[in-house]
Amino acid sequence: MSVNPNAPIQITAFDWVPDFARGFVRDLRPRWACEEMGIDYAEHLISAVNRPPEHYRDQPWGQVPVLRDGEVRLFESGAILLHLAEKDEALLPRDPQGRATVISWLFAAYNSVEPLMFELSNVDLFAAEEEWAKLRRPALMEFIQQRFGKLAEALGDRPYLAGDFSVADIAMATVLREGIASGAIAEHRALEAYLARCLDRPAFDRALKAQLAAFREEAGPVGNR
């Protein structure tokens, strides 16, 4: 594990979330990056139920992660991944085109794919019994399949988005994981294989275990105890 309470890099995460969100909270992304690079980090765990007022100074919407690296503070997982990747070319190439390719795919994960996963989660989980959600789902799934098809074409026979594993793959893999339950990924064998390669990496396993280990049942709402 790279969790070290004395490390200069600190990742803010929740100390409890509902079962459906476990393993999917976005502090997983910087944890994974740190594990890939062998960088120790400290956890700063906060309540998701009663978020401390001072947290909103670092993250306007009270979300996680927030990263503190010495005097530097960042929010938004994409910005955090870029900041961390600058420390080691293992996750961000130094040649201009390699760097540009990774950054392009990093933004693509967040701008072209993740919004669809957000909407799918809303339709399938939070509004599943609503009539509008039932009507919306077929068209949404059709659009997702089109976008996944183009992603698979762009990936081609490369093992990872930019050739070598990078922060773009951390972003894309964590986004694509959210489409597993719906079956959307299974219709594209190339993407399914790509996602499996990403999730089979030992660093992902360590990051996931670290996130899950941080959750405490007593930190949840009274009705959940």
PDB file of C-alpha atoms in Angstrom:
ATOM      1  CA  MET A   1       0.000   0.000   0.000  1.00  0.00           C
ATOM      2  CA  SER A   2       1.093   3.571  -0.622  1.00  0.00           C
ATOM      3  CA  VAL A   3      -1.083   5.055   2.127  1.00  0.00           C
ATOM      4  CA  ASN A   4       1.321   6.832   4.459  1.00  0.00           C
ATOM      5  CA  PRO A   5      -0.035   9.294   7.060  1.00  0.00           C
ATOM      6  CA  ASN A   6       3.214  11.272   6.878  1.00  0.00           C
ATOM      7  CA  ALA A   7       3.336  11.635   3.101  1.00  0.00           C
ATOM      8  CA  PRO A   8       3.422  15.190   1.679  1.00  0.00           C
ATOM      9  CA  ILE A   9       0.676  14.327  -0.827  1.00  0.00           C
ATOM     10  CA  GLN A  10      -2.766  14.153   0.761  1.00  0.00           C
ATOM     11  CA  ILE A  11      -5.917  12.849  -0.907  1.00  0.00           C
ATOM     12  CA  THR A  12      -9.261  13.849   0.564  1.00  0.00           C
ATOM     13  CA  ALA A  13     -11.817  11.040   0.457  1.00  0.00           C
ATOM     14  CA  PHE A  14     -15.069  10.052   2.155  1.00  0.00           C
ATOM     15  CA  ASP A  15     -15.090   7.805   5.209  1.00  0.00           C
ATOM     16  CA  TRP A  16     -18.425   6.254   4.157  1.00  0.00           C
ATOM     17  CA  VAL A  17     -20.611   5.964   1.067  1.00  0.00           C
ATOM     18  CA  PRO A  18     -23.606   3.738   0.228  1.00  0.00           C
ATOM     19  CA  ASP A  19     -22.845   0.243  -1.009  1.00  0.00           C
ATOM     20  CA  PHE A  20     -23.583   1.036  -4.678  1.00  0.00           C
ATOM     21  CA  ALA A  21     -20.898   3.759  -4.711  1.00  0.00           C
ATOM     22  CA  ARG A  22     -18.118   1.777  -3.069  1.00  0.00           C
ATOM     23  CA  GLY A  23     -15.208   1.311  -5.402  1.00  0.00           C
ATOM     24  CA  PHE A  24     -16.475   4.076  -7.699  1.00  0.00           C
ATOM     25  CA  VAL A  25     -15.813   7.264  -5.733  1.00  0.00           C
ATOM     26  CA  ARG A  26     -13.424   9.415  -7.720  1.00  0.00           C
ATOM     27  CA  ASP A  27     -10.610   9.518  -5.196  1.00  0.00           C
ATOM     28  CA  LEU A  28      -9.876   6.099  -6.715  1.00  0.00           C
ATOM     29  CA  ARG A  29      -8.272   7.911  -9.658  1.00  0.00           C
ATOM     30  CA  PRO A  30      -5.470   9.759  -7.831  1.00  0.00           C
ATOM     31  CA  ARG A  31      -4.968   6.723  -5.600  1.00  0.00           C
ATOM     32  CA  TRP A  32      -4.413   4.632  -8.721  1.00  0.00           C
ATOM     33  CA  ALA A  33      -1.986   7.168 -10.201  1.00  0.00           C
ATOM     34  CA  CYS A  34       0.033   7.251  -6.986  1.00  0.00           C
ATOM     35  CA  GLU A  35       0.158   3.470  -6.907  1.00  0.00           C
ATOM     36  CA  GLU A  36       1.353   3.300 -10.517  1.00  0.00           C
ATOM     37  CA  MET A  37       4.176   5.739  -9.778  1.00  0.00           C
ATOM     38  CA  GLY A  38       5.054   4.392  -6.347  1.00  0.00           C
ATOM     39  CA  ILE A  39       4.227   7.695  -4.665  1.00  0.00           C
ATOM     40  CA  ASP A  40       3.157   7.590  -1.035  1.00  0.00           C
ATOM     41  CA  TYR A  41       0.070   9.559  -0.103  1.00  0.00           C
ATOM     42  CA  ALA A  42      -1.875  10.339   3.036  1.00  0.00           C
ATOM     43  CA  GLU A  43      -5.635  10.039   3.374  1.00  0.00           C
ATOM     44  CA  HIS A  44      -7.723  12.910   4.663  1.00  0.00           C
ATOM     45  CA  LEU A  45     -11.077  11.305   5.349  1.00  0.00           C
ATOM     46  CA  ILE A  46     -14.180  13.461   5.720  1.00  0.00           C
ATOM     47  CA  SER A  47     -17.836  12.724   6.306  1.00  0.00           C
ATOM     48  CA  ALA A  48     -20.043  12.416   3.242  1.00  0.00           C
ATOM     49  CA  VAL A  49     -23.072  12.821   5.505  1.00  0.00           C
ATOM     50  CA  ASN A  50     -21.957  15.977   7.311  1.00  0.00           C
ATOM     51  CA  ARG A  51     -19.285  17.504   5.111  1.00  0.00           C
ATOM     52  CA  PRO A  52     -17.120  19.948   7.042  1.00  0.00           C
ATOM     53  CA  PRO A  53     -17.694  23.596   6.050  1.00  0.00           C
ATOM     54  CA  GLU A  54     -13.993  24.183   5.414  1.00  0.00           C
ATOM     55  CA  HIS A  55     -14.010  21.473   2.739  1.00  0.00           C
ATOM     56  CA  TYR A  56     -16.087  23.754   0.513  1.00  0.00           C
ATOM     57  CA  ARG A  57     -13.160  26.164   0.361  1.00  0.00           C
ATOM     58  CA  ASP A  58     -11.185  23.476  -1.461  1.00  0.00           C
ATOM     59  CA  GLN A  59     -14.067  21.960  -3.453  1.00  0.00           C
ATOM     60  CA  PRO A  60     -16.999  24.296  -4.171  1.00  0.00           C
ATOM     61  CA  TRP A  61     -19.532  21.441  -4.385  1.00  0.00           C
ATOM     62  CA  GLY A  62     -18.203  19.480  -1.433  1.00  0.00           C
ATOM     63  CA  GLN A  63     -17.126  16.535  -3.553  1.00  0.00           C
ATOM     64  CA  VAL A  64     -13.965  14.420  -3.540  1.00  0.00           C
ATOM     65  CA  PRO A  65     -11.154  14.118  -4.340  1.00  0.00           C
ATOM     66  CA  VAL A  66      -9.132  17.110  -3.300  1.00  0.00           C
ATOM     67  CA  LEU A  67      -5.358  16.874  -3.518  1.00  0.00           C
ATOM     68  CA  ARG A  68      -2.869  18.715  -1.373  1.00  0.00           C
ATOM     69  CA  ASP A  69       0.727  18.568  -2.526  1.00  0.00           C
ATOM     70  CA  GLY A  70       2.682  20.757  -0.155  1.00  0.00           C
ATOM     71  CA  GLU A  71       1.311  24.254  -0.690  1.00  0.00           C
ATOM     72  CA  VAL A  72      -0.579  23.261  -3.845  1.00  0.00           C
ATOM     73  CA  ARG A  73      -4.278  22.377  -3.644  1.00  0.00           C
ATOM     74  CA  LEU A  74      -6.351  21.000  -6.502  1.00  0.00           C
ATOM     75  CA  PHE A  75      -9.842  19.684  -7.054  1.00  0.00           C
ATOM     76  CA  GLU A  76     -11.356  17.771 -10.004  1.00  0.00           C
ATOM     77  CA  SER A  77      -9.853  14.357 -10.660  1.00  0.00           C
ATOM     78  CA  GLY A  78      -8.684  15.248 -14.179  1.00  0.00           C
ATOM     79  CA  ALA A  79      -6.666  18.219 -12.954  1.00  0.00           C
ATOM     80  CA  ILE A  80      -5.290  16.077 -10.143  1.00  0.00           C
ATOM     81  CA  LEU A  81      -4.235  13.309 -12.535  1.00  0.00           C
ATOM     82  CA  LEU A  82      -2.379  15.812 -14.716  1.00  0.00           C
ATOM     83  CA  HIS A  83      -0.648  17.302 -11.687  1.00  0.00           C
ATOM     84  CA  LEU A  84       0.485  13.901 -10.458  1.00  0.00           C
ATOM     85  CA  ALA A  85       1.549  12.726 -13.908  1.00  0.00           C
ATOM     86  CA  GLU A  86       3.913  15.682 -14.223  1.00  0.00           C
ATOM     87  CA  LYS A  87       6.014  14.001 -11.548  1.00  0.00           C
ATOM     88  CA  ASP A  88       6.854  10.930 -13.618  1.00  0.00           C
ATOM     89  CA  GLU A  89       6.871  10.367 -17.362  1.00  0.00           C
ATOM     90  CA  ALA A  90       5.614   6.825 -16.726  1.00  0.00           C
ATOM     91  CA  LEU A  91       2.064   8.207 -16.910  1.00  0.00           C
ATOM     92  CA  LEU A  92       2.584  11.241 -19.161  1.00  0.00           C
ATOM     93  CA  PRO A  93       5.118  11.199 -22.017  1.00  0.00           C
ATOM     94  CA  ARG A  94       7.495  14.115 -22.314  1.00  0.00           C
ATOM     95  CA  ASP A  95       7.606  14.225 -26.111  1.00  0.00           C
ATOM     96  CA  PRO A  96       5.134  16.812 -27.474  1.00  0.00           C
ATOM     97  CA  GLN A  97       2.925  14.469 -29.503  1.00  0.00           C
ATOM     98  CA  GLY A  98       2.853  11.748 -26.857  1.00  0.00           C
ATOM     99  CA  ARG A  99       1.878  14.293 -24.232  1.00  0.00           C
ATOM    100  CA  ALA A 100      -0.778  15.801 -26.494  1.00  0.00           C
ATOM    101  CA  THR A 101      -2.274  12.379 -27.227  1.00  0.00           C
ATOM    102  CA  VAL A 102      -2.546  11.478 -23.554  1.00  0.00           C
ATOM    103  CA  ILE A 103      -4.089  14.826 -22.635  1.00  0.00           C
ATOM    104  CA  SER A 104      -6.575  14.569 -25.502  1.00  0.00           C
ATOM    105  CA  TRP A 105      -7.747  11.156 -24.335  1.00  0.00           C
ATOM    106  CA  LEU A 106      -7.882  12.320 -20.723  1.00  0.00           C
ATOM    107  CA  PHE A 107     -10.291  15.087 -21.722  1.00  0.00           C
ATOM    108  CA  ALA A 108     -12.208  12.694 -23.976  1.00  0.00           C
ATOM    109  CA  ALA A 109     -12.865  10.383 -21.030  1.00  0.00           C
ATOM    110  CA  TYR A 110     -14.359  13.212 -18.995  1.00  0.00           C
ATOM    111  CA  ASN A 111     -16.104  15.186 -21.745  1.00  0.00           C
ATOM    112  CA  SER A 112     -17.210  12.604 -24.315  1.00  0.00           C
ATOM    113  CA  VAL A 113     -17.834   9.455 -22.264  1.00  0.00           C
ATOM    114  CA  GLU A 114     -18.388  10.224 -18.586  1.00  0.00           C
ATOM    115  CA  PRO A 115     -21.466  12.472 -19.092  1.00  0.00           C
ATOM    116  CA  LEU A 116     -23.188   9.509 -20.729  1.00  0.00           C
ATOM    117  CA  MET A 117     -22.315   7.296 -17.770  1.00  0.00           C
ATOM    118  CA  PHE A 118     -23.721   9.940 -15.434  1.00  0.00           C
ATOM    119  CA  GLU A 119     -26.980   9.953 -17.369  1.00  0.00           C
ATOM    120  CA  LEU A 120     -27.124   6.165 -17.469  1.00  0.00           C
ATOM    121  CA  SER A 121     -26.654   6.003 -13.708  1.00  0.00           C
ATOM    122  CA  ASN A 122     -29.485   8.480 -13.275  1.00  0.00           C
ATOM    123  CA  VAL A 123     -31.770   6.472 -15.560  1.00  0.00           C
ATOM    124  CA  ASP A 124     -30.902   3.032 -14.167  1.00  0.00           C
ATOM    125  CA  LEU A 125     -30.349   3.814 -10.510  1.00  0.00           C
ATOM    126  CA  PHE A 126     -31.736   7.064  -9.212  1.00  0.00           C
ATOM    127  CA  ALA A 127     -34.807   7.405 -11.440  1.00  0.00           C
ATOM    128  CA  ALA A 128     -35.387   3.788 -12.469  1.00  0.00           C
ATOM    129  CA  GLU A 129     -39.087   3.855 -11.583  1.00  0.00           C
ATOM    130  CA  GLU A 130     -39.789   7.163 -13.275  1.00  0.00           C
ATOM    131  CA  GLU A 131     -41.673   7.019 -16.565  1.00  0.00           C
ATOM    132  CA  TRP A 132     -39.345   9.537 -18.217  1.00  0.00           C
ATOM    133  CA  ALA A 133     -36.360   7.316 -17.392  1.00  0.00           C
ATOM    134  CA  LYS A 134     -37.988   4.275 -18.984  1.00  0.00           C
ATOM    135  CA  LEU A 135     -38.694   6.294 -22.107  1.00  0.00           C
ATOM    136  CA  ARG A 136     -35.215   7.804 -22.222  1.00  0.00           C
ATOM    137  CA  ARG A 137     -33.218   4.592 -21.785  1.00  0.00           C
ATOM    138  CA  PRO A 138     -33.480   3.028 -25.306  1.00  0.00           C
ATOM    139  CA  ALA A 139     -32.260   6.156 -27.097  1.00  0.00           C
ATOM    140  CA  LEU A 140     -29.565   6.727 -24.496  1.00  0.00           C
ATOM    141  CA  MET A 141     -28.256   3.173 -24.848  1.00  0.00           C
ATOM    142  CA  GLU A 142     -28.235   3.503 -28.627  1.00  0.00           C
ATOM    143  CA  PHE A 143     -26.140   6.668 -28.396  1.00  0.00           C
ATOM    144  CA  ILE A 144     -23.790   5.054 -25.863  1.00  0.00           C
ATOM    145  CA  GLN A 145     -23.264   2.103 -28.182  1.00  0.00           C
ATOM    146  CA  GLN A 146     -22.430   4.439 -31.049  1.00  0.00           C
ATOM    147  CA  ARG A 147     -19.919   6.303 -28.923  1.00  0.00           C
ATOM    148  CA  PHE A 148     -18.391   3.091 -27.584  1.00  0.00           C
ATOM    149  CA  GLY A 149     -18.105   1.809 -31.139  1.00  0.00           C
ATOM    150  CA  LYS A 150     -16.105   4.866 -32.182  1.00  0.00           C
ATOM    151  CA  LEU A 151     -13.945   4.519 -29.084  1.00  0.00           C
ATOM    152  CA  ALA A 152     -13.204   0.893 -29.949  1.00  0.00           C
ATOM    153  CA  GLU A 153     -12.289   1.912 -33.498  1.00  0.00           C
ATOM    154  CA  ALA A 154      -9.940   4.606 -32.230  1.00  0.00           C
ATOM    155  CA  LEU A 155      -8.295   2.180 -29.803  1.00  0.00           C
ATOM    156  CA  GLY A 156      -7.644  -0.271 -32.618  1.00  0.00           C
ATOM    157  CA  ASP A 157      -5.119  -2.947 -31.721  1.00  0.00           C
ATOM    158  CA  ARG A 158      -3.205  -0.797 -29.228  1.00  0.00           C
ATOM    159  CA  PRO A 159      -3.134  -2.115 -25.652  1.00  0.00           C
ATOM    160  CA  TYR A 160      -3.839   1.354 -24.249  1.00  0.00           C
ATOM    161  CA  LEU A 161      -5.202   4.637 -25.598  1.00  0.00           C
ATOM    162  CA  ALA A 162      -1.850   6.278 -26.283  1.00  0.00           C
ATOM    163  CA  GLY A 163       0.092   3.041 -26.737  1.00  0.00           C
ATOM    164  CA  ASP A 164       1.625   2.833 -23.260  1.00  0.00           C
ATOM    165  CA  PHE A 165      -0.448   2.991 -20.089  1.00  0.00           C
ATOM    166  CA  SER A 166      -1.046   6.582 -18.969  1.00  0.00           C
ATOM    167  CA  VAL A 167      -3.300   8.815 -16.896  1.00  0.00           C
ATOM    168  CA  ALA A 168      -5.696   8.778 -19.856  1.00  0.00           C
ATOM    169  CA  ASP A 169      -6.284   5.095 -19.211  1.00  0.00           C
ATOM    170  CA  ILE A 170      -6.890   5.704 -15.506  1.00  0.00           C
ATOM    171  CA  ALA A 171      -9.554   8.218 -16.482  1.00  0.00           C
ATOM    172  CA  MET A 172     -11.136   6.120 -19.224  1.00  0.00           C
ATOM    173  CA  ALA A 173     -11.089   2.828 -17.326  1.00  0.00           C
ATOM    174  CA  THR A 174     -12.733   4.320 -14.253  1.00  0.00           C
ATOM    175  CA  VAL A 175     -15.395   5.840 -16.499  1.00  0.00           C
ATOM    176  CA  LEU A 176     -16.016   2.650 -18.485  1.00  0.00           C
ATOM    177  CA  ARG A 177     -16.364   0.587 -15.300  1.00  0.00           C
ATOM    178  CA  GLU A 178     -19.607   2.426 -14.697  1.00  0.00           C
ATOM    179  CA  GLY A 179     -21.062   0.849 -17.844  1.00  0.00           C
ATOM    180  CA  ILE A 180     -20.411  -2.755 -16.837  1.00  0.00           C
ATOM    181  CA  ALA A 181     -23.681  -3.365 -14.987  1.00  0.00           C
ATOM    182  CA  SER A 182     -25.761  -2.101 -17.906  1.00  0.00           C
ATOM    183  CA  GLY A 183     -24.098  -4.527 -20.312  1.00  0.00           C
ATOM    184  CA  ALA A 184     -22.984  -1.681 -22.565  1.00  0.00           C
ATOM    185  CA  ILE A 185     -19.316  -2.675 -22.459  1.00  0.00           C
ATOM    186  CA  ALA A 186     -19.994  -6.341 -23.199  1.00  0.00           C
ATOM    187  CA  GLU A 187     -21.204  -5.490 -26.704  1.00  0.00           C
ATOM    188  CA  HIS A 188     -17.734  -4.260 -27.647  1.00  0.00           C
ATOM    189  CA  ARG A 189     -15.150  -6.994 -27.171  1.00  0.00           C
ATOM    190  CA  ALA A 190     -12.207  -4.707 -27.829  1.00  0.00           C
ATOM    191  CA  LEU A 191     -13.333  -2.307 -25.085  1.00  0.00           C
ATOM    192  CA  GLU A 192     -14.105  -5.170 -22.738  1.00  0.00           C
ATOM    193  CA  ALA A 193     -10.576  -6.533 -23.252  1.00  0.00           C
ATOM    194  CA  TYR A 194      -9.085  -3.045 -22.875  1.00  0.00           C
ATOM    195  CA  LEU A 195     -10.928  -2.479 -19.613  1.00  0.00           C
ATOM    196  CA  ALA A 196      -9.839  -5.889 -18.317  1.00  0.00           C
ATOM    197  CA  ARG A 197      -6.198  -5.032 -19.073  1.00  0.00           C
ATOM    198  CA  CYS A 198      -6.492  -1.806 -17.132  1.00  0.00           C
ATOM    199  CA  LEU A 199      -8.253  -3.343 -14.148  1.00  0.00           C
ATOM    200  CA  ASP A 200      -5.841  -6.278 -14.009  1.00  0.00           C
ATOM    201  CA  ARG A 201      -2.983  -3.930 -13.182  1.00  0.00           C
ATOM    202  CA  PRO A 202      -1.691  -4.481  -9.623  1.00  0.00           C
ATOM    203  CA  ALA A 203      -1.768  -0.716  -8.967  1.00  0.00           C
ATOM    204  CA  PHE A 204      -5.521  -0.632  -9.587  1.00  0.00           C
ATOM    205  CA  ASP A 205      -6.051  -3.483  -7.146  1.00  0.00           C
ATOM    206  CA  ARG A 206      -4.040  -1.689  -4.472  1.00  0.00           C
ATOM    207  CA  ALA A 207      -5.907   1.584  -5.043  1.00  0.00           C
ATOM    208  CA  LEU A 208      -9.295  -0.116  -4.879  1.00  0.00           C
ATOM    209  CA  LYS A 209      -8.429  -1.966  -1.693  1.00  0.00           C
ATOM    210  CA  ALA A 210      -7.188   1.252  -0.103  1.00  0.00           C
ATOM    211  CA  GLN A 211     -10.420   3.049  -0.920  1.00  0.00           C
ATOM    212  CA  LEU A 212     -12.598   0.234   0.380  1.00  0.00           C
ATOM    213  CA  ALA A 213     -10.533  -0.021   3.564  1.00  0.00           C
ATOM    214  CA  ALA A 214     -11.239   3.637   4.349  1.00  0.00           C
ATOM    215  CA  PHE A 215     -15.002   3.145   4.706  1.00  0.00           C
ATOM    216  CA  ARG A 216     -16.392   2.813   8.231  1.00  0.00           C
ATOM    217  CA  GLU A 217     -19.965   1.704   8.810  1.00  0.00           C
ATOM    218  CA  GLU A 218     -20.281   3.816  11.943  1.00  0.00           C
ATOM    219  CA  ALA A 219     -19.629   6.919   9.832  1.00  0.00           C
ATOM    220  CA  GLY A 220     -22.830   6.468   7.811  1.00  0.00           C
ATOM    221  CA  PRO A 221     -26.300   7.839   8.465  1.00  0.00           C
ATOM    222  CA  VAL A 222     -27.961   6.697  11.672  1.00  0.00           C
ATOM    223  CA  GLY A 223     -30.539   4.719   9.716  1.00  0.00           C
ATOM    224  CA  ASN A 224     -27.818   2.658   8.034  1.00  0.00           C
ATOM    225  CA  ARG A 225     -26.144   1.496  11.216  1.00  0.00           C
TER     226      ARG A 225
END
